[in-house]
């Protein structure tokens, strides 16, 4: 089994942030946003942990006029891009972006109807901290959606996934390669979910992703 190799927790150089925002995650982000909206369409307060350039909050607000989204990230450069994207989408009144650590967030318990996080777990040396925050912050009748990459069993499998992604920029290819190597296995994620007491099932949701989706009244 391929061992996990950590990558930097915060992607905060301007080159990294702009390269990430330029990557074609439209289909992946769209699927995540649709899944989140279907999981809890009645939600009002939504928290996006590790929002990056805020593409998912924008999609969520475009789909559901009742959503009010808080997006947090530790990378100032990502938030600069995110605020620009939010302004261009005309959603400054509904999306709030804040510099905050997803492992220790400044919000009270049970503060959000829907807590989401996409492609953040693999950045964390101790991923359990994010799961604990999700469990703490979601209301008793709320929902949780967390998705990330699955660590392949071999380096050759990482190469195959990166090649299949159709990325031609060297920086972007390296970002995806490193992310896959830093990711968790489904078994590792299941152990974390059980440890924090989240009542949900971790499932393989694509050739390179796992998903934890907990609907209302189950958290």
PDB file of C-alpha atoms in Angstrom:
ATOM      1  CA  UNK A   1       0.000   0.000   0.000  1.00  0.00           C
ATOM      2  CA  UNK A   2       1.299   3.439  -0.980  1.00  0.00           C
ATOM      3  CA  UNK A   3       2.053   5.553   2.097  1.00  0.00           C
ATOM      4  CA  UNK A   4       0.622   9.034   2.490  1.00  0.00           C
ATOM      5  CA  UNK A   5       3.032  11.884   1.680  1.00  0.00           C
ATOM      6  CA  UNK A   6       1.866  15.238   2.994  1.00  0.00           C
ATOM      7  CA  UNK A   7       1.787  18.332   0.839  1.00  0.00           C
ATOM      8  CA  UNK A   8       1.712  21.907   2.202  1.00  0.00           C
ATOM      9  CA  UNK A   9      -1.448  22.531   4.199  1.00  0.00           C
ATOM     10  CA  UNK A  10      -1.987  26.018   2.772  1.00  0.00           C
ATOM     11  CA  UNK A  11      -1.802  26.768  -0.944  1.00  0.00           C
ATOM     12  CA  UNK A  12      -1.009  30.455  -0.538  1.00  0.00           C
ATOM     13  CA  UNK A  13       1.396  31.507  -3.253  1.00  0.00           C
ATOM     14  CA  UNK A  14      -0.197  33.522  -6.005  1.00  0.00           C
ATOM     15  CA  UNK A  15       1.140  31.095  -8.649  1.00  0.00           C
ATOM     16  CA  UNK A  16      -0.385  28.064  -6.909  1.00  0.00           C
ATOM     17  CA  UNK A  17      -3.715  29.777  -6.298  1.00  0.00           C
ATOM     18  CA  UNK A  18      -4.121  31.048  -9.843  1.00  0.00           C
ATOM     19  CA  UNK A  19      -3.029  27.690 -11.288  1.00  0.00           C
ATOM     20  CA  UNK A  20      -5.618  25.937  -9.119  1.00  0.00           C
ATOM     21  CA  UNK A  21      -8.397  28.372 -10.037  1.00  0.00           C
ATOM     22  CA  UNK A  22      -7.573  27.952 -13.719  1.00  0.00           C
ATOM     23  CA  UNK A  23      -7.947  24.163 -13.578  1.00  0.00           C
ATOM     24  CA  UNK A  24     -11.110  22.808 -15.161  1.00  0.00           C
ATOM     25  CA  UNK A  25     -13.098  21.688 -12.120  1.00  0.00           C
ATOM     26  CA  UNK A  26     -16.400  22.837 -13.613  1.00  0.00           C
ATOM     27  CA  UNK A  27     -17.936  19.386 -13.869  1.00  0.00           C
ATOM     28  CA  UNK A  28     -16.588  18.240 -10.479  1.00  0.00           C
ATOM     29  CA  UNK A  29     -17.672  21.431  -8.704  1.00  0.00           C
ATOM     30  CA  UNK A  30     -21.056  21.338 -10.406  1.00  0.00           C
ATOM     31  CA  UNK A  31     -21.679  17.781  -9.256  1.00  0.00           C
ATOM     32  CA  UNK A  32     -20.624  18.641  -5.706  1.00  0.00           C
ATOM     33  CA  UNK A  33     -22.894  21.694  -5.590  1.00  0.00           C
ATOM     34  CA  UNK A  34     -25.860  19.731  -6.948  1.00  0.00           C
ATOM     35  CA  UNK A  35     -25.275  16.974  -4.408  1.00  0.00           C
ATOM     36  CA  UNK A  36     -25.113  19.515  -1.573  1.00  0.00           C
ATOM     37  CA  UNK A  37     -28.266  21.295  -2.693  1.00  0.00           C
ATOM     38  CA  UNK A  38     -30.182  18.025  -3.029  1.00  0.00           C
ATOM     39  CA  UNK A  39     -28.939  16.873   0.383  1.00  0.00           C
ATOM     40  CA  UNK A  40     -30.497  19.851   2.180  1.00  0.00           C
ATOM     41  CA  UNK A  41     -32.505  22.182  -0.111  1.00  0.00           C
ATOM     42  CA  UNK A  42     -34.134  23.873   2.903  1.00  0.00           C
ATOM     43  CA  UNK A  43     -30.838  25.003   4.400  1.00  0.00           C
ATOM     44  CA  UNK A  44     -30.353  28.719   5.044  1.00  0.00           C
ATOM     45  CA  UNK A  45     -26.912  28.975   6.636  1.00  0.00           C
ATOM     46  CA  UNK A  46     -24.225  27.053   4.749  1.00  0.00           C
ATOM     47  CA  UNK A  47     -20.554  26.698   5.699  1.00  0.00           C
ATOM     48  CA  UNK A  48     -17.906  25.796   3.092  1.00  0.00           C
ATOM     49  CA  UNK A  49     -14.665  24.716   4.822  1.00  0.00           C
ATOM     50  CA  UNK A  50     -11.676  25.337   2.559  1.00  0.00           C
ATOM     51  CA  UNK A  51     -13.589  27.364   0.026  1.00  0.00           C
ATOM     52  CA  UNK A  52     -10.567  28.243  -2.126  1.00  0.00           C
ATOM     53  CA  UNK A  53     -11.613  30.612  -4.940  1.00  0.00           C
ATOM     54  CA  UNK A  54     -15.289  30.281  -3.888  1.00  0.00           C
ATOM     55  CA  UNK A  55     -16.497  28.470  -6.991  1.00  0.00           C
ATOM     56  CA  UNK A  56     -18.783  26.132  -5.018  1.00  0.00           C
ATOM     57  CA  UNK A  57     -20.492  28.861  -2.933  1.00  0.00           C
ATOM     58  CA  UNK A  58     -21.233  30.695  -6.169  1.00  0.00           C
ATOM     59  CA  UNK A  59     -22.788  27.596  -7.726  1.00  0.00           C
ATOM     60  CA  UNK A  60     -24.837  26.926  -4.588  1.00  0.00           C
ATOM     61  CA  UNK A  61     -26.243  30.443  -4.477  1.00  0.00           C
ATOM     62  CA  UNK A  62     -27.045  30.368  -8.185  1.00  0.00           C
ATOM     63  CA  UNK A  63     -29.033  27.166  -7.669  1.00  0.00           C
ATOM     64  CA  UNK A  64     -30.823  28.142  -4.443  1.00  0.00           C
ATOM     65  CA  UNK A  65     -31.901  31.739  -3.764  1.00  0.00           C
ATOM     66  CA  UNK A  66     -32.439  30.922  -0.078  1.00  0.00           C
ATOM     67  CA  UNK A  67     -28.853  29.976   0.661  1.00  0.00           C
ATOM     68  CA  UNK A  68     -26.500  32.258   2.584  1.00  0.00           C
ATOM     69  CA  UNK A  69     -22.952  30.866   2.411  1.00  0.00           C
ATOM     70  CA  UNK A  70     -19.901  31.426   4.601  1.00  0.00           C
ATOM     71  CA  UNK A  71     -16.663  30.297   2.959  1.00  0.00           C
ATOM     72  CA  UNK A  72     -13.484  29.964   5.011  1.00  0.00           C
ATOM     73  CA  UNK A  73      -9.904  29.382   3.937  1.00  0.00           C
ATOM     74  CA  UNK A  74      -6.397  29.782   5.389  1.00  0.00           C
ATOM     75  CA  UNK A  75      -4.939  31.017   2.092  1.00  0.00           C
ATOM     76  CA  UNK A  76      -5.189  34.768   1.683  1.00  0.00           C
ATOM     77  CA  UNK A  77      -4.419  34.536  -2.033  1.00  0.00           C
ATOM     78  CA  UNK A  78      -7.325  32.108  -2.522  1.00  0.00           C
ATOM     79  CA  UNK A  79      -9.663  34.517  -0.753  1.00  0.00           C
ATOM     80  CA  UNK A  80      -8.512  37.378  -2.984  1.00  0.00           C
ATOM     81  CA  UNK A  81      -9.453  35.290  -6.017  1.00  0.00           C
ATOM     82  CA  UNK A  82     -12.662  34.198  -4.319  1.00  0.00           C
ATOM     83  CA  UNK A  83     -13.811  37.746  -3.577  1.00  0.00           C
ATOM     84  CA  UNK A  84     -13.160  38.693  -7.189  1.00  0.00           C
ATOM     85  CA  UNK A  85     -15.176  35.704  -8.392  1.00  0.00           C
ATOM     86  CA  UNK A  86     -18.033  36.440  -5.970  1.00  0.00           C
ATOM     87  CA  UNK A  87     -18.163  40.074  -7.050  1.00  0.00           C
ATOM     88  CA  UNK A  88     -18.212  39.101 -10.726  1.00  0.00           C
ATOM     89  CA  UNK A  89     -21.111  36.745  -9.984  1.00  0.00           C
ATOM     90  CA  UNK A  90     -23.029  39.540  -8.241  1.00  0.00           C
ATOM     91  CA  UNK A  91     -23.286  37.597  -4.978  1.00  0.00           C
ATOM     92  CA  UNK A  92     -21.543  39.843  -2.450  1.00  0.00           C
ATOM     93  CA  UNK A  93     -24.733  40.068  -0.362  1.00  0.00           C
ATOM     94  CA  UNK A  94     -25.067  36.298   0.000  1.00  0.00           C
ATOM     95  CA  UNK A  95     -21.499  34.969   0.210  1.00  0.00           C
ATOM     96  CA  UNK A  96     -19.147  35.903   3.049  1.00  0.00           C
ATOM     97  CA  UNK A  97     -15.494  34.875   2.724  1.00  0.00           C
ATOM     98  CA  UNK A  98     -13.336  34.807   5.849  1.00  0.00           C
ATOM     99  CA  UNK A  99      -9.719  33.975   6.669  1.00  0.00           C
ATOM    100  CA  UNK A 100     -10.074  31.142   9.188  1.00  0.00           C
ATOM    101  CA  UNK A 101      -8.603  27.759  10.069  1.00  0.00           C
ATOM    102  CA  UNK A 102     -10.987  24.937   9.166  1.00  0.00           C
ATOM    103  CA  UNK A 103      -9.601  22.918  12.071  1.00  0.00           C
ATOM    104  CA  UNK A 104     -10.542  25.570  14.673  1.00  0.00           C
ATOM    105  CA  UNK A 105     -13.352  27.783  13.426  1.00  0.00           C
ATOM    106  CA  UNK A 106     -14.671  30.877  15.261  1.00  0.00           C
ATOM    107  CA  UNK A 107     -18.346  29.884  15.127  1.00  0.00           C
ATOM    108  CA  UNK A 108     -20.587  28.598  17.930  1.00  0.00           C
ATOM    109  CA  UNK A 109     -21.841  25.033  18.108  1.00  0.00           C
ATOM    110  CA  UNK A 110     -24.768  24.093  15.837  1.00  0.00           C
ATOM    111  CA  UNK A 111     -24.398  27.289  13.789  1.00  0.00           C
ATOM    112  CA  UNK A 112     -25.011  25.935  10.273  1.00  0.00           C
ATOM    113  CA  UNK A 113     -27.761  23.982   8.534  1.00  0.00           C
ATOM    114  CA  UNK A 114     -25.356  22.547   5.986  1.00  0.00           C
ATOM    115  CA  UNK A 115     -21.605  22.030   6.389  1.00  0.00           C
ATOM    116  CA  UNK A 116     -19.636  21.168   3.262  1.00  0.00           C
ATOM    117  CA  UNK A 117     -15.991  20.660   2.325  1.00  0.00           C
ATOM    118  CA  UNK A 118     -14.542  19.683  -1.024  1.00  0.00           C
ATOM    119  CA  UNK A 119     -10.951  18.545  -1.622  1.00  0.00           C
ATOM    120  CA  UNK A 120      -9.583  19.843   1.675  1.00  0.00           C
ATOM    121  CA  UNK A 121      -9.026  16.725   3.800  1.00  0.00           C
ATOM    122  CA  UNK A 122      -5.891  15.708   1.906  1.00  0.00           C
ATOM    123  CA  UNK A 123      -4.222  19.000   2.847  1.00  0.00           C
ATOM    124  CA  UNK A 124      -4.437  18.351   6.591  1.00  0.00           C
ATOM    125  CA  UNK A 125      -1.768  16.578   8.655  1.00  0.00           C
ATOM    126  CA  UNK A 126      -4.514  15.624  11.142  1.00  0.00           C
ATOM    127  CA  UNK A 127      -7.729  15.352   9.086  1.00  0.00           C
ATOM    128  CA  UNK A 128      -9.790  14.363  12.117  1.00  0.00           C
ATOM    129  CA  UNK A 129      -9.843  18.044  13.137  1.00  0.00           C
ATOM    130  CA  UNK A 130     -11.995  18.944  10.135  1.00  0.00           C
ATOM    131  CA  UNK A 131     -14.437  16.118  10.841  1.00  0.00           C
ATOM    132  CA  UNK A 132     -14.727  17.251  14.475  1.00  0.00           C
ATOM    133  CA  UNK A 133     -15.501  20.795  13.385  1.00  0.00           C
ATOM    134  CA  UNK A 134     -18.140  19.601  10.937  1.00  0.00           C
ATOM    135  CA  UNK A 135     -19.790  17.542  13.686  1.00  0.00           C
ATOM    136  CA  UNK A 136     -19.640  20.483  16.099  1.00  0.00           C
ATOM    137  CA  UNK A 137     -20.978  23.149  13.767  1.00  0.00           C
ATOM    138  CA  UNK A 138     -23.878  21.394  12.038  1.00  0.00           C
ATOM    139  CA  UNK A 139     -27.307  21.791  13.625  1.00  0.00           C
ATOM    140  CA  UNK A 140     -29.015  18.667  15.011  1.00  0.00           C
ATOM    141  CA  UNK A 141     -31.326  18.750  11.981  1.00  0.00           C
ATOM    142  CA  UNK A 142     -28.573  19.706   9.562  1.00  0.00           C
ATOM    143  CA  UNK A 143     -26.574  17.944   6.853  1.00  0.00           C
ATOM    144  CA  UNK A 144     -22.897  17.323   6.105  1.00  0.00           C
ATOM    145  CA  UNK A 145     -21.189  16.765   2.750  1.00  0.00           C
ATOM    146  CA  UNK A 146     -17.449  16.086   2.603  1.00  0.00           C
ATOM    147  CA  UNK A 147     -15.631  14.886  -0.522  1.00  0.00           C
ATOM    148  CA  UNK A 148     -11.986  14.382  -1.383  1.00  0.00           C
ATOM    149  CA  UNK A 149      -9.552  12.299  -3.371  1.00  0.00           C
ATOM    150  CA  UNK A 150      -8.810   8.622  -2.735  1.00  0.00           C
ATOM    151  CA  UNK A 151      -5.136   7.703  -2.383  1.00  0.00           C
ATOM    152  CA  UNK A 152      -4.239   5.110  -5.043  1.00  0.00           C
ATOM    153  CA  UNK A 153      -2.392   1.930  -4.121  1.00  0.00           C
ATOM    154  CA  UNK A 154       0.650   2.621  -6.323  1.00  0.00           C
ATOM    155  CA  UNK A 155       2.583   5.440  -7.938  1.00  0.00           C
ATOM    156  CA  UNK A 156       1.681   3.965 -11.333  1.00  0.00           C
ATOM    157  CA  UNK A 157      -2.014   4.412 -10.524  1.00  0.00           C
ATOM    158  CA  UNK A 158      -1.406   8.060  -9.634  1.00  0.00           C
ATOM    159  CA  UNK A 159       0.281   8.558 -13.012  1.00  0.00           C
ATOM    160  CA  UNK A 160      -2.681   6.946 -14.780  1.00  0.00           C
ATOM    161  CA  UNK A 161      -5.220   9.173 -13.023  1.00  0.00           C
ATOM    162  CA  UNK A 162      -3.231  12.338 -13.753  1.00  0.00           C
ATOM    163  CA  UNK A 163      -2.853  11.345 -17.398  1.00  0.00           C
ATOM    164  CA  UNK A 164      -6.587  10.631 -17.674  1.00  0.00           C
ATOM    165  CA  UNK A 165      -7.432  14.033 -16.190  1.00  0.00           C
ATOM    166  CA  UNK A 166      -6.297  15.679 -19.426  1.00  0.00           C
ATOM    167  CA  UNK A 167      -4.201  18.373 -17.733  1.00  0.00           C
ATOM    168  CA  UNK A 168      -1.386  19.723 -19.882  1.00  0.00           C
ATOM    169  CA  UNK A 169       0.081  22.436 -17.681  1.00  0.00           C
ATOM    170  CA  UNK A 170       3.051  21.070 -15.687  1.00  0.00           C
ATOM    171  CA  UNK A 171       2.172  22.998 -12.521  1.00  0.00           C
ATOM    172  CA  UNK A 172      -1.414  21.759 -12.568  1.00  0.00           C
ATOM    173  CA  UNK A 173      -0.311  18.171 -13.202  1.00  0.00           C
ATOM    174  CA  UNK A 174       2.030  18.340 -10.217  1.00  0.00           C
ATOM    175  CA  UNK A 175      -0.701  19.788  -8.000  1.00  0.00           C
ATOM    176  CA  UNK A 176      -3.011  16.870  -8.806  1.00  0.00           C
ATOM    177  CA  UNK A 177      -0.214  14.294  -8.456  1.00  0.00           C
ATOM    178  CA  UNK A 178       0.784  15.615  -5.031  1.00  0.00           C
ATOM    179  CA  UNK A 179      -2.846  15.793  -3.905  1.00  0.00           C
ATOM    180  CA  UNK A 180      -3.471  12.160  -4.794  1.00  0.00           C
ATOM    181  CA  UNK A 181      -0.343  11.093  -2.914  1.00  0.00           C
ATOM    182  CA  UNK A 182      -1.439  13.113   0.138  1.00  0.00           C
ATOM    183  CA  UNK A 183      -4.976  11.756   0.180  1.00  0.00           C
ATOM    184  CA  UNK A 184      -6.554   9.146   2.447  1.00  0.00           C
ATOM    185  CA  UNK A 185      -7.885   5.704   1.669  1.00  0.00           C
ATOM    186  CA  UNK A 186     -11.593   5.051   2.171  1.00  0.00           C
ATOM    187  CA  UNK A 187     -10.737   2.852   5.153  1.00  0.00           C
ATOM    188  CA  UNK A 188      -8.800   5.693   6.773  1.00  0.00           C
ATOM    189  CA  UNK A 189     -11.703   8.084   6.252  1.00  0.00           C
ATOM    190  CA  UNK A 190     -14.189   5.582   7.678  1.00  0.00           C
ATOM    191  CA  UNK A 191     -12.110   5.314  10.843  1.00  0.00           C
ATOM    192  CA  UNK A 192     -12.123   9.105  11.304  1.00  0.00           C
ATOM    193  CA  UNK A 193     -15.883   9.361  10.729  1.00  0.00           C
ATOM    194  CA  UNK A 194     -16.536   6.697  13.340  1.00  0.00           C
ATOM    195  CA  UNK A 195     -14.165   8.323  15.816  1.00  0.00           C
ATOM    196  CA  UNK A 196     -15.959  11.693  15.768  1.00  0.00           C
ATOM    197  CA  UNK A 197     -19.406  10.103  15.836  1.00  0.00           C
ATOM    198  CA  UNK A 198     -20.754  11.225  12.475  1.00  0.00           C
ATOM    199  CA  UNK A 199     -23.515   8.830  11.434  1.00  0.00           C
ATOM    200  CA  UNK A 200     -22.718   8.537   7.773  1.00  0.00           C
ATOM    201  CA  UNK A 201     -21.308   6.118   5.223  1.00  0.00           C
ATOM    202  CA  UNK A 202     -18.175   6.839   3.200  1.00  0.00           C
ATOM    203  CA  UNK A 203     -18.617   5.791  -0.423  1.00  0.00           C
ATOM    204  CA  UNK A 204     -16.476   5.735  -3.544  1.00  0.00           C
ATOM    205  CA  UNK A 205     -18.141   8.375  -5.717  1.00  0.00           C
ATOM    206  CA  UNK A 206     -15.855   8.451  -8.775  1.00  0.00           C
ATOM    207  CA  UNK A 207     -12.639   6.914 -10.083  1.00  0.00           C
ATOM    208  CA  UNK A 208     -10.715   9.238  -7.781  1.00  0.00           C
ATOM    209  CA  UNK A 209     -13.113  10.524  -5.103  1.00  0.00           C
ATOM    210  CA  UNK A 210     -14.787   9.431  -1.865  1.00  0.00           C
ATOM    211  CA  UNK A 211     -17.880  11.131  -0.461  1.00  0.00           C
ATOM    212  CA  UNK A 212     -19.432  11.376   2.993  1.00  0.00           C
ATOM    213  CA  UNK A 213     -23.044  12.563   2.652  1.00  0.00           C
ATOM    214  CA  UNK A 214     -25.143  12.836   5.805  1.00  0.00           C
ATOM    215  CA  UNK A 215     -28.722  14.027   5.254  1.00  0.00           C
ATOM    216  CA  UNK A 216     -30.777  16.002   7.792  1.00  0.00           C
ATOM    217  CA  UNK A 217     -31.950  14.192  10.948  1.00  0.00           C
ATOM    218  CA  UNK A 218     -29.035  11.763  10.791  1.00  0.00           C
ATOM    219  CA  UNK A 219     -26.133  13.943  12.011  1.00  0.00           C
TER     220      UNK A 219
END
